[in-house]
């Protein structure tokens, strides 16, 4: 099987493989950066929610009348 004729290999095979590998690494790097950015934004949103507590009513600036005591 190995002694038979070998198929011809394109002369630019190594260059194409190198270019494809660089593209794959660039895409992975981009996806990793986007994921990190989304994680930081999610942590910032959670910190904002923990500090501001938007689900609570705003505090009253005046005291209720104290009649009847």
Coordinates of C-alpha atoms in Angstrom, one line a residue:
X1 CA 0.0 0.0 0.0
X2 CA 2.8 2.4 0.8
X3 CA 4.9 1.3 -2.1
X4 CA 2.3 2.5 -4.6
X5 CA 2.3 5.9 -6.4
X6 CA 1.8 8.8 -4.0
X7 CA -0.7 11.6 -4.9
X8 CA 0.8 14.9 -5.9
X9 CA 1.0 17.5 -3.2
X10 CA 0.2 21.2 -4.0
X11 CA 3.4 23.3 -3.7
X12 CA 1.6 26.0 -1.7
X13 CA 0.1 23.5 0.9
X14 CA 2.3 24.7 3.7
X15 CA 1.5 28.3 3.1
X16 CA -2.2 27.7 3.0
X17 CA -2.0 25.6 6.2
X18 CA -0.1 28.4 7.9
X19 CA -2.7 31.0 6.8
X20 CA -5.6 28.9 8.0
X21 CA -3.9 28.3 11.3
X22 CA -3.4 32.0 11.8
X23 CA -7.0 32.7 10.9
X24 CA -8.2 30.1 13.5
X25 CA -6.0 31.5 16.2
X26 CA -7.2 35.0 15.4
X27 CA -10.9 33.9 15.6
X28 CA -10.2 32.1 18.9
X29 CA -8.5 35.2 20.3
X30 CA -11.4 37.4 19.3
X31 CA -14.0 35.0 20.8
X32 CA -11.9 34.9 24.0
X33 CA -11.8 38.7 24.2
X34 CA -15.5 39.0 23.6
X35 CA -16.2 36.4 26.3
X36 CA -14.0 38.2 28.8
X37 CA -15.7 41.5 28.0
X38 CA -19.1 40.0 28.5
X39 CA -17.9 38.5 31.8
X40 CA -16.6 41.9 33.0
X41 CA -19.9 43.5 32.0
X42 CA -21.9 40.9 33.8
X43 CA -19.8 41.4 37.0
X44 CA -20.3 45.2 36.7
X45 CA -24.0 44.8 36.3
X46 CA -24.1 42.5 39.4
X47 CA -22.1 45.0 41.4
X48 CA -24.4 47.8 40.3
X49 CA -27.4 45.8 41.4
X50 CA -25.8 44.9 44.7
X51 CA -25.0 48.6 45.4
X52 CA -28.1 50.5 44.1
X53 CA -30.8 47.9 44.8
X54 CA -33.2 49.3 42.2
X55 CA -36.1 47.0 43.4
X56 CA -36.4 48.9 46.7
X57 CA -38.6 52.0 46.8
X58 CA -36.8 55.3 47.1
X59 CA -36.4 56.7 50.7
X60 CA -38.8 59.2 51.9
X61 CA -37.3 62.7 52.3
X62 CA -40.0 63.8 54.8
X63 CA -41.2 62.1 58.0
X64 CA -44.9 61.3 58.4
X65 CA -46.9 63.5 60.7
X66 CA -46.7 62.5 64.4
X67 CA -50.2 63.4 65.4
X68 CA -52.0 61.3 67.9
X69 CA -49.1 60.4 70.2

